[in-house]
Short mmCIF file of C-alpha atoms in Angstrom, two decimals:
data_model
loop_
_atom_site.label_atom_id
_atom_site.label_comp_id
_atom_site.label_asym_id
_atom_site.label_seq_id
_atom_site.Cartn_x
_atom_site.Cartn_y
_atom_site.Cartn_z
CA MET A 1259 10.44 26.84 -14.95
CA LEU A 1260 11.82 24.81 -12.21
CA ASP A 1261 13.40 27.62 -10.01
CA ALA A 1262 10.00 29.11 -9.98
CA LEU A 1263 8.30 26.10 -8.91
CA LEU A 1264 10.74 25.40 -6.17
CA SER A 1265 10.50 28.75 -4.88
CA ARG A 1266 6.57 28.73 -4.90
CA LEU A 1267 6.60 25.20 -3.29
CA ALA A 1268 8.99 26.35 -0.25
CA ASP A 1269 6.26 28.41 1.03
CA LYS A 1270 3.51 25.96 1.56
CA ARG A 1271 3.50 25.10 5.10
CA ASP A 1272 0.13 26.56 5.75
CA LEU A 1273 -1.41 24.98 2.70
CA VAL A 1274 -0.22 21.75 3.97
CA ILE A 1275 -1.71 22.24 7.34
CA ASP A 1276 -5.12 23.21 5.69
CA LEU A 1277 -5.15 20.45 3.46
CA GLN A 1278 -4.37 17.70 5.87
CA ARG A 1279 -6.66 19.19 8.52
CA GLU A 1280 -9.76 18.80 5.84
CA LEU A 1281 -8.83 15.20 4.61
CA THR A 1282 -8.21 13.84 8.21
CA ALA A 1283 -11.55 14.92 9.23
CA ILE A 1284 -13.15 12.50 6.83
CA PRO A 1285 -12.61 8.95 7.85
CA ALA A 1286 -12.44 7.05 4.23
CA LEU A 1287 -12.92 3.42 5.36
CA GLY A 1288 -13.97 1.17 2.98
CA PRO A 1289 -16.60 -1.53 3.71
CA ASP A 1290 -14.18 -4.06 4.78
CA ASN A 1291 -12.97 -1.97 7.42
CA GLY A 1292 -16.68 -1.08 8.41
CA GLY A 1293 -16.99 2.15 6.52
CA PRO A 1294 -19.10 3.89 3.86
CA GLY A 1295 -16.11 4.10 1.39
CA GLU A 1296 -14.27 7.26 0.16
CA ARG A 1297 -17.33 9.25 -1.69
CA GLU A 1298 -17.32 12.05 1.09
CA LYS A 1299 -13.67 12.42 1.00
CA ALA A 1300 -13.58 12.50 -2.64
CA ASP A 1301 -16.17 15.31 -2.96
CA ARG A 1302 -14.36 17.38 -0.27
CA LEU A 1303 -11.25 16.96 -2.25
CA LYS A 1304 -13.05 18.05 -5.48
CA THR A 1305 -14.41 21.24 -3.81
CA LEU A 1306 -10.91 21.91 -2.67
CA LEU A 1307 -9.27 21.48 -5.98
CA ALA A 1308 -12.16 23.70 -7.67
CA ASP A 1309 -11.54 26.20 -4.89
CA MET A 1310 -7.78 26.58 -6.08
CA GLY A 1311 -8.36 26.62 -9.88
CA PHE A 1312 -7.69 22.95 -10.81
CA PRO A 1313 -9.45 21.67 -14.05
CA GLU A 1314 -12.69 19.22 -13.45
CA PRO A 1315 -11.79 15.81 -12.46
CA ARG A 1316 -12.68 12.90 -14.47
CA GLU A 1317 -14.22 10.36 -12.14
CA ILE A 1318 -13.69 6.61 -13.06
CA ASN A 1319 -16.16 5.03 -10.50
CA ALA A 1320 -15.89 1.28 -9.48
CA PRO A 1321 -19.44 -0.29 -8.85
CA ASP A 1322 -19.64 -1.62 -5.24
CA PRO A 1323 -23.14 -2.15 -3.83
CA ARG A 1324 -21.80 -2.45 -0.27
CA VAL A 1325 -21.32 1.25 -0.14
CA PRO A 1326 -24.24 3.81 0.44
CA CYS A 1327 -23.27 5.61 -3.12
CA GLY A 1328 -23.15 2.33 -4.85
CA HIS A 1329 -19.52 3.04 -6.14
CA ARG A 1330 -15.72 3.85 -5.17
CA PRO A 1331 -14.81 6.89 -6.64
CA ASN A 1332 -11.20 7.43 -8.45
CA LEU A 1333 -10.45 10.93 -9.72
CA ALA A 1334 -8.04 11.90 -12.39
CA VAL A 1335 -6.95 15.66 -12.59
CA VAL A 1336 -4.70 16.66 -15.53
CA ILE A 1337 -2.81 19.91 -16.14
CA PRO A 1338 -2.07 20.15 -19.75
CA GLY A 1339 1.60 20.27 -20.87
CA ALA A 1340 3.27 21.44 -24.12
CA ASP A 1341 3.31 17.80 -25.10
CA THR A 1342 -0.37 16.60 -24.41
CA ALA A 1343 0.55 12.84 -25.55
CA ARG A 1344 2.48 12.21 -22.54
CA THR A 1345 1.74 12.58 -18.63
CA PHE A 1346 3.52 12.51 -15.51
CA TRP A 1347 1.31 10.79 -13.00
CA VAL A 1348 1.49 10.85 -9.32
CA ILE A 1349 -0.96 8.41 -7.86
CA SER A 1350 -2.25 8.58 -4.24
CA HIS A 1351 -4.99 6.90 -2.43
CA LEU A 1352 -8.01 8.02 -0.51
CA ASP A 1353 -8.99 5.26 1.75
CA ILE A 1354 -7.56 4.74 5.21
CA VAL A 1355 -7.20 1.97 8.07
CA PRO A 1356 -9.47 2.26 11.08
CA PRO A 1357 -7.44 4.14 14.17
CA GLY A 1358 -7.31 0.78 16.47
CA ASP A 1359 -7.42 1.46 19.95
CA ARG A 1360 -8.03 5.06 20.51
CA ALA A 1361 -6.59 4.96 24.03
CA LEU A 1362 -3.25 4.73 22.48
CA TRP A 1363 -3.68 8.05 20.62
CA ARG A 1364 -2.52 11.49 21.81
CA GLY A 1365 -5.96 13.05 20.63
CA ASP A 1366 -8.71 12.34 18.39
CA PRO A 1367 -7.35 10.50 15.44
CA TYR A 1368 -9.61 12.52 13.08
CA THR A 1369 -8.74 15.82 14.27
CA LEU A 1370 -5.34 16.95 13.03
CA GLU A 1371 -2.82 17.99 15.52
CA VAL A 1372 0.12 20.36 14.55
CA ASP A 1373 3.27 19.81 16.79
CA GLY A 1374 6.04 21.82 15.26
CA ASP A 1375 7.07 20.05 11.70
CA LEU A 1376 4.81 17.04 12.40
CA LEU A 1377 1.21 16.67 11.87
CA TYR A 1378 -0.61 13.90 13.62
CA GLY A 1379 -3.83 11.94 12.53
CA ARG A 1380 -5.08 9.01 11.11
CA GLY A 1381 -4.21 8.91 7.33
CA VAL A 1382 -1.78 11.80 7.59
CA GLU A 1383 1.12 9.69 6.33
CA ASP A 1384 -0.67 7.05 4.49
CA ASN A 1385 -1.55 8.23 1.98
CA GLN A 1386 -2.53 12.08 2.70
CA GLN A 1387 1.36 13.03 2.39
CA ALA A 1388 0.98 11.93 -0.97
CA VAL A 1389 -2.21 13.55 -2.12
CA VAL A 1390 -0.91 16.96 -0.47
CA SER A 1391 2.53 16.63 -2.26
CA SER A 1392 0.91 16.35 -5.55
CA ILE A 1393 -1.73 19.19 -4.99
CA LEU A 1394 1.32 21.50 -3.96
CA LEU A 1395 2.84 21.01 -7.14
CA GLY A 1396 -0.13 21.22 -9.22
CA LYS A 1397 -1.09 24.50 -7.25
CA ALA A 1398 2.67 26.01 -8.06
CA LEU A 1399 2.06 25.27 -11.69
CA LEU A 1400 -1.46 27.15 -11.75
CA GLU A 1401 -0.02 30.16 -9.40
CA THR A 1402 2.82 30.43 -11.63
CA GLY A 1403 1.27 30.28 -15.02
CA THR A 1404 3.63 27.32 -15.80
CA THR A 1405 3.00 24.97 -18.52
CA PRO A 1406 5.21 21.74 -17.99
CA PRO A 1407 7.03 19.94 -20.59
CA VAL A 1408 4.13 17.08 -20.52
CA ASN A 1409 0.63 16.75 -18.70
CA TYR A 1410 0.75 16.87 -15.00
CA GLY A 1411 -1.54 14.30 -13.67
CA MET A 1412 -2.71 13.68 -10.32
CA LEU A 1413 -4.67 10.06 -9.66
CA PHE A 1414 -6.50 10.01 -6.42
CA VAL A 1415 -7.66 6.17 -6.06
CA ALA A 1416 -9.99 4.25 -3.71
CA ASP A 1417 -9.49 0.83 -2.01
CA GLU A 1418 -5.86 0.60 -1.67
CA GLU A 1419 -6.03 -0.67 1.81
CA THR A 1420 -8.17 -3.55 0.94
CA GLY A 1421 -6.84 -4.90 -2.27
CA SER A 1422 -7.46 -2.09 -5.03
CA LYS A 1423 -10.11 -3.80 -6.78
CA TYR A 1424 -12.20 -0.89 -6.74
CA GLY A 1425 -9.11 1.22 -7.14
CA LEU A 1426 -5.99 1.25 -9.41
CA ASP A 1427 -6.87 -2.29 -10.56
CA TYR A 1428 -10.38 -1.16 -11.81
CA VAL A 1429 -8.93 2.26 -13.31
CA ALA A 1430 -5.95 0.39 -15.12
CA ALA A 1431 -8.69 -2.16 -16.65
CA HIS A 1432 -11.28 0.60 -17.35
CA HIS A 1433 -9.28 4.04 -18.14
CA ASP A 1434 -10.15 4.30 -21.80
CA GLY A 1435 -7.02 5.96 -22.87
CA LEU A 1436 -6.17 7.57 -19.69
CA PHE A 1437 -2.81 6.15 -19.81
CA THR A 1438 -0.18 5.76 -22.69
CA LYS A 1439 2.84 3.67 -22.98
CA ASP A 1440 5.23 6.81 -22.70
CA ASP A 1441 3.73 8.12 -19.62
CA LEU A 1442 5.70 8.53 -16.33
CA PHE A 1443 4.37 6.91 -13.10
CA LEU A 1444 5.03 7.67 -9.69
CA VAL A 1445 3.41 5.96 -6.68
CA PRO A 1446 4.20 7.84 -3.21
CA ASP A 1447 2.98 5.24 -0.94
CA PHE A 1448 6.24 3.66 0.42
CA GLY A 1449 9.49 4.98 1.55
CA LEU A 1450 12.01 5.77 4.35
CA PRO A 1451 12.77 8.95 6.30
CA SER A 1452 16.06 9.12 4.59
CA SER A 1453 14.40 9.27 1.14
CA GLU A 1454 16.77 6.78 -0.23
CA MET A 1455 14.58 3.83 -0.97
CA VAL A 1456 13.24 3.68 -4.68
CA GLU A 1457 11.08 0.75 -5.08
CA VAL A 1458 10.85 -1.01 -8.32
CA ALA A 1459 10.28 -4.62 -7.47
CA GLU A 1460 8.10 -6.59 -5.12
CA LYS A 1461 7.90 -10.11 -3.78
CA SER A 1462 4.94 -12.33 -4.42
CA MET A 1463 2.57 -12.52 -1.51
CA LEU A 1464 0.67 -15.15 -0.28
CA TRP A 1465 -1.79 -15.16 2.78
CA TYR A 1466 -2.79 -18.80 3.63
CA LYS A 1467 -5.39 -20.23 6.02
CA VAL A 1468 -4.81 -23.70 7.66
CA SER A 1469 -7.79 -25.45 9.33
CA VAL A 1470 -6.66 -28.19 11.47
CA LYS A 1471 -9.77 -30.59 12.34
CA GLY A 1472 -9.45 -33.14 15.12
CA ARG A 1473 -11.89 -34.29 17.74
CA GLN A 1474 -12.86 -32.30 20.87
CA CYS A 1475 -13.16 -34.05 24.18
CA HIS A 1476 -12.44 -33.63 27.89
CA ALA A 1477 -8.80 -32.94 28.94
CA SER A 1478 -8.85 -35.57 31.51
CA THR A 1479 -9.80 -38.31 28.70
CA PRO A 1480 -7.43 -37.39 25.85
CA GLU A 1481 -7.72 -40.73 24.28
CA ASP A 1482 -11.22 -39.82 23.60
CA GLY A 1483 -10.39 -37.07 20.99
CA ILE A 1484 -7.52 -35.86 18.65
CA ASN A 1485 -5.90 -32.83 19.86
CA SER A 1486 -5.95 -30.18 16.90
CA LEU A 1487 -3.88 -27.54 18.74
CA SER A 1488 -0.90 -30.10 19.24
CA ALA A 1489 -1.37 -30.83 15.43
CA ALA A 1490 -1.37 -27.08 14.56
CA ALA A 1491 1.57 -26.77 16.77
CA LEU A 1492 3.67 -29.38 14.71
CA PHE A 1493 2.40 -27.85 11.42
CA ILE A 1494 3.67 -24.37 12.55
CA LEU A 1495 6.91 -25.64 13.28
CA LYS A 1496 7.26 -27.26 9.79
CA ILE A 1497 6.89 -23.87 8.06
CA PRO A 1498 10.46 -22.81 8.48
CA LYS A 1499 11.46 -25.66 6.54
CA LEU A 1500 10.17 -23.62 3.49
CA HIS A 1501 13.35 -21.60 3.60
CA GLU A 1502 15.38 -24.79 2.58
CA ARG A 1503 12.88 -25.51 -0.15
CA PHE A 1504 13.05 -21.87 -1.68
CA PRO A 1505 16.58 -20.79 -0.53
CA ALA A 1506 17.11 -17.97 -3.53
CA LYS A 1507 18.44 -14.73 -2.29
CA ASN A 1508 18.15 -11.41 -4.15
CA PRO A 1509 20.12 -8.36 -2.87
CA LEU A 1510 17.58 -5.95 -4.67
CA PHE A 1511 15.19 -6.94 -1.73
CA GLN A 1512 15.68 -6.72 2.35
CA PRO A 1513 15.87 -9.31 3.51
CA ALA A 1514 17.02 -10.81 0.36
CA ASN A 1515 15.49 -14.14 0.89
CA SER A 1516 12.04 -15.26 0.84
CA THR A 1517 10.03 -14.99 4.23
CA PHE A 1518 7.25 -17.64 5.72
CA GLU A 1519 5.80 -16.83 8.86
CA PRO A 1520 3.00 -18.20 10.90
CA THR A 1521 1.01 -15.22 12.14
CA LYS A 1522 -2.53 -15.00 13.10
CA LYS A 1523 -4.11 -17.78 15.37
CA GLU A 1524 -7.94 -18.02 16.00
CA ALA A 1525 -9.27 -18.86 19.04
CA ASN A 1526 -10.45 -22.40 19.67
CA VAL A 1527 -12.18 -23.54 23.03
CA ASP A 1528 -12.97 -21.09 25.87
CA ASN A 1529 -12.05 -23.42 28.57
CA ILE A 1530 -8.81 -25.04 29.85
CA ASN A 1531 -9.95 -28.70 30.52
CA THR A 1532 -11.20 -29.37 26.84
CA ILE A 1533 -9.07 -30.60 24.14
CA PRO A 1534 -9.80 -28.30 21.01
CA GLY A 1535 -11.38 -30.12 18.08
CA ARG A 1536 -10.53 -27.30 15.62
CA ASP A 1537 -7.53 -25.08 15.25
CA VAL A 1538 -6.96 -22.46 12.67
CA PHE A 1539 -3.75 -20.43 11.88
CA TYR A 1540 -2.47 -18.34 9.06
CA VAL A 1541 0.83 -18.13 7.19
CA ASP A 1542 2.24 -14.92 5.51
CA CYS A 1543 4.71 -15.60 2.85
CA ARG A 1544 6.60 -12.99 1.12
CA VAL A 1545 8.14 -14.86 -1.80
CA LEU A 1546 10.97 -13.95 -4.49
CA PRO A 1547 9.62 -13.13 -7.85
CA GLU A 1548 11.56 -16.20 -9.36
CA TYR A 1549 9.40 -18.87 -7.67
CA ASP A 1550 5.65 -19.73 -8.54
CA LEU A 1551 3.28 -19.42 -5.59
CA ASP A 1552 1.53 -22.78 -6.63
CA ASP A 1553 4.95 -24.33 -5.85
CA VAL A 1554 4.75 -22.89 -2.28
CA THR A 1555 1.28 -23.80 -1.63
CA ALA A 1556 1.96 -27.40 -2.87
CA ALA A 1557 5.14 -27.55 -0.42
CA ILE A 1558 2.98 -26.34 2.34
CA ARG A 1559 0.35 -29.16 1.61
CA ALA A 1560 2.81 -31.67 1.53
CA TYR A 1561 3.88 -30.84 5.06
CA GLY A 1562 0.07 -30.75 6.10
CA ARG A 1563 -0.07 -34.47 4.69
CA GLU A 1564 2.85 -35.15 6.93
CA VAL A 1565 0.82 -33.95 10.04
CA GLU A 1566 -2.12 -35.74 9.16
CA ALA A 1567 -0.47 -39.12 9.00
CA ALA A 1568 1.29 -38.44 12.46
CA CYS A 1569 -1.62 -36.78 14.38
CA GLY A 1570 -4.85 -38.41 12.62
CA VAL A 1571 -6.19 -34.92 11.87
CA THR A 1572 -7.65 -33.72 8.54
CA ILE A 1573 -6.65 -30.23 7.19
CA ASP A 1574 -8.26 -27.87 4.87
CA TYR A 1575 -6.78 -24.71 3.28
CA GLU A 1576 -7.95 -21.53 1.78
CA VAL A 1577 -6.08 -18.84 -0.03
CA VAL A 1578 -6.77 -15.61 1.68
CA GLN A 1579 -4.88 -13.45 -0.89
CA GLN A 1580 -2.53 -14.73 -3.57
CA GLU A 1581 -0.51 -12.10 -5.82
CA GLN A 1582 2.43 -13.45 -7.95
CA ALA A 1583 4.74 -10.62 -8.30
CA ALA A 1584 4.52 -8.21 -11.16
CA PRO A 1585 7.62 -7.59 -13.38
CA ALA A 1586 9.86 -5.14 -12.04
CA THR A 1587 10.40 -1.87 -13.30
CA PRO A 1588 13.87 -1.90 -14.87
CA GLU A 1589 16.58 -0.25 -12.57
CA ASP A 1590 17.55 2.04 -15.83
CA ALA A 1591 14.01 3.26 -16.68
CA PRO A 1592 13.54 6.95 -17.00
CA ILE A 1593 11.20 7.34 -14.25
CA VAL A 1594 13.72 5.55 -11.91
CA ARG A 1595 16.42 7.80 -13.06
CA LYS A 1596 14.29 11.20 -12.80
CA VAL A 1597 13.29 10.21 -9.42
CA MET A 1598 16.57 9.49 -7.93
CA ASP A 1599 18.08 12.84 -9.99
CA GLY A 1600 15.38 14.61 -8.03
CA ILE A 1601 16.02 12.97 -4.56
CA ARG A 1602 19.84 13.97 -4.79
CA ALA A 1603 18.71 17.52 -5.62
CA VAL A 1604 16.24 18.21 -3.01
CA TYR A 1605 17.46 15.88 0.06
CA ALA A 1606 21.07 16.99 0.55
CA GLY A 1607 23.33 14.03 1.03
CA ALA A 1608 20.79 11.36 -0.05
CA LYS A 1609 21.91 8.40 -1.73
CA PRO A 1610 18.78 7.12 -3.48
CA ARG A 1611 18.86 3.45 -4.86
CA PRO A 1612 16.52 1.13 -6.40
CA MET A 1613 15.21 -1.60 -4.04
CA GLY A 1614 12.65 -4.34 -3.77
CA ILE A 1615 10.17 -4.78 -1.01
CA GLY A 1616 8.29 -7.53 0.54
CA GLY A 1617 5.02 -5.97 0.51
CA GLY A 1618 2.43 -5.48 -2.39
CA THR A 1619 1.79 -1.81 -3.66
CA VAL A 1620 -0.74 -0.66 -6.03
CA ALA A 1621 2.36 -0.22 -8.62
CA ALA A 1622 2.11 -3.77 -9.47
CA TYR A 1623 -1.24 -3.15 -11.40
CA LEU A 1624 0.66 -0.79 -13.62
CA ARG A 1625 3.74 -2.76 -14.19
CA ARG A 1626 1.27 -5.84 -15.19
CA ARG A 1627 0.23 -3.63 -17.84
CA GLY A 1628 3.71 -2.82 -19.16
CA HIS A 1629 3.97 0.45 -17.47
CA PRO A 1630 7.45 1.00 -15.59
CA ALA A 1631 6.36 2.36 -12.18
CA VAL A 1632 8.42 3.66 -9.11
CA VAL A 1633 6.91 3.49 -5.53
CA TRP A 1634 8.94 6.27 -3.48
CA ALA A 1635 8.15 8.86 -0.70
CA THR A 1636 10.01 10.46 2.24
CA LEU A 1637 8.00 8.81 5.08
CA GLU A 1638 8.28 8.97 8.81
CA HIS A 1639 7.36 5.13 8.30
CA ASN A 1640 4.55 4.81 10.80
CA ALA A 1641 1.39 3.93 8.77
CA HIS A 1642 -1.33 2.00 10.78
CA GLN A 1643 0.29 2.92 13.79
CA PRO A 1644 -1.34 4.96 16.79
CA ASN A 1645 -0.32 8.68 16.57
CA GLU A 1646 0.32 8.32 12.67
CA ARG A 1647 2.54 11.40 11.83
CA THR A 1648 3.82 13.25 8.83
CA SER A 1649 6.47 16.12 8.33
CA ILE A 1650 5.36 19.11 6.78
CA ALA A 1651 9.08 19.76 5.38
CA LYS A 1652 9.18 16.25 3.85
CA THR A 1653 5.78 16.86 2.13
CA ILE A 1654 7.21 19.76 0.56
CA GLY A 1655 10.22 18.17 -0.20
CA ASP A 1656 8.52 15.38 -1.95
CA ALA A 1657 6.60 18.04 -3.88
CA GLN A 1658 9.84 19.59 -5.10
CA VAL A 1659 11.12 16.12 -6.05
CA MET A 1660 8.02 15.70 -8.23
CA ALA A 1661 8.78 19.15 -9.89
CA HIS A 1662 12.14 18.06 -10.69
CA VAL A 1663 10.70 14.95 -12.37
CA LEU A 1664 8.05 17.00 -14.12
CA ALA A 1665 10.59 19.64 -15.41
CA GLY A 1666 13.03 16.99 -17.01
CA ALA A 1667 10.07 14.66 -18.27
#
């Protein structure tokens, strides 16, 4: 079985290009990014899969009145295996992010450009490489007439780029028996060009908005006002002290410590000769799982009280996003071992290892429900950038790793 699949997959360059061209042409932007959602892309994908002979997808549509069709589509496609009680799932997402400044692109971000082994276009890596790799394996199963040891499942989800409320989070809560406790889960949505990062854990994530309110006045009479910018600057300089409050390190992660970074700053006044009465900044916190995010917000607010007392301002807070880390996938879980074995077999010289990351992935929604999941892919690592690109050879190589996992399931 495995040799036949690997041989068939090795000859799929043209299919990789064709699928990427079709998918790139449909900008599946969610409403938070100013788009109509994933419906058009999901419909085109359904047609492509039907033309290749795949089983009819099961749709799990999450209601969303902000998009024209009223829902966000999630598609589950299952090729039956010898053991129909278990499924190896490959989970990818349909939505993309906007292209940003188009002047920085080498061409139209929604028109695929082929340059040797590389494909350029918005979404080609994030997450169409995973979409295509999973389809390649399914197509190879159909072409060779292979019945895998367990079911082979492809799950194409919505809304990964803006929180997954209408994507895997919704599917995991409303799947009605789609998943079982013995299933294997692979999410090819993060990785390194070396293929060696096998993500099994994530830090907790907190995005915190801080609004500093003073009193606006003319800059020539500062005694008539309260300078919110000066107070905000003082507050920002206190944020690094969080490293002393939460000092733990975990070698599974890189960096091994929690991180606390002031990032976005909203505009205040338009002219130079006005002392601002309101300043807003944001803090991005990636916190080791052993710490409670409520303790982090309490520490930030304590610094804020110091600033209020020192500067005479008032400070308000808002949680933009808060995700306490899900339980880690055990490093000796079957899916971890099988993925690492597949990587070693396909990518010569690779030394895969379990790792943790600072960003959240959709795997958290599986791990919170007791499903060990691995996040892995062999990526150029340029998601969200201008001239996003992906490797044809690595798209095929990842499909071959998936074939190894399936054959050994």
